């Protein structure tokens, strides 16, 4: 079985893949433990910090603050991105959509001052920065989905005497809902990664980002690593839940994956 781990194009069984994951995790943790010490906390110290963080009375409040902020930013971003992407099929709006895609290369650091002037409080500032950071990536992925649609699907609608707006509804909007959900799932990682940055701009509402920044400030590296582990595990958990939710909403996607 070990030989199969190193063969190109080899498809492993679920049991073999689980075994491989366990082996690699054990090796990684052992290497971390042996190389740790000094400034870098060892896994045992990180586990102790994890227990300390979870038992902190303010942890739950910080956790829900980050989750609620992320959900708000994601919801607003997906609505804006969907409107821009669907309208991109209309020639007048296509250049606007393509410009939004190019905004991926704009850094938030230089624009924070402008957003501070445009928003009324810290909460709106964080939401605005999340939206500005997420929407270009959403639009990029959604335009890829639209561009990959087979021309025959549009020709079929023409044959059925559907007008252009009806074709947009049937082929692009309804026909690609499962892929839109997958785009949302994939780009959730961007929002979750950005949350620590935007929370550092306004600490009044708390959040996991605030916990991380305070621990960094006082060089509490065990708390820093513990918080990072929590953020990492929560991200994996949310990704799994979104994947299961997609299978529940669109059962045929599971059949396509298995085939």
XYZ file of N, CA and C in Angstrom, residues 209-221 223-225 228:
51
model
N -10.079 38.246 15.328
C -8.983 39.081 14.867
C -8.441 39.978 15.965
N -9.328 40.485 16.806
C -8.911 41.324 17.931
C -8.094 40.496 18.920
N -8.549 39.273 19.191
C -7.793 38.374 20.074
C -6.395 38.137 19.524
N -6.304 37.934 18.224
C -5.016 37.651 17.590
C -4.085 38.861 17.662
N -4.626 40.040 17.413
C -3.818 41.258 17.418
C -3.304 41.566 18.820
N -4.146 41.406 19.830
C -3.731 41.660 21.211
C -2.647 40.685 21.645
N -2.794 39.424 21.273
C -1.777 38.427 21.625
C -0.460 38.734 20.924
N -0.533 39.191 19.669
C 0.679 39.583 18.945
C 1.360 40.762 19.607
N 0.559 41.700 20.065
C 1.092 42.917 20.680
C 1.920 42.606 21.910
N 1.452 41.656 22.709
C 2.150 41.301 23.952
C 3.037 40.062 23.780
N 3.298 39.681 22.532
C 4.185 38.562 22.189
C 3.780 37.281 22.933
N 2.483 37.036 23.001
C 1.976 35.787 23.576
C 1.818 34.783 22.432
N 2.936 34.221 21.999
C 2.928 33.421 20.785
C 2.140 32.123 20.938
N -0.670 31.905 22.554
C -2.049 32.343 22.312
C -2.249 32.641 20.828
N -1.233 33.229 20.188
C -1.317 33.522 18.749
C -1.506 32.228 17.962
N -0.661 31.234 18.235
C -0.767 29.965 17.514
C -2.075 29.254 17.849
N -4.786 30.938 15.884
C -4.661 30.561 14.476
C -5.203 29.151 14.229
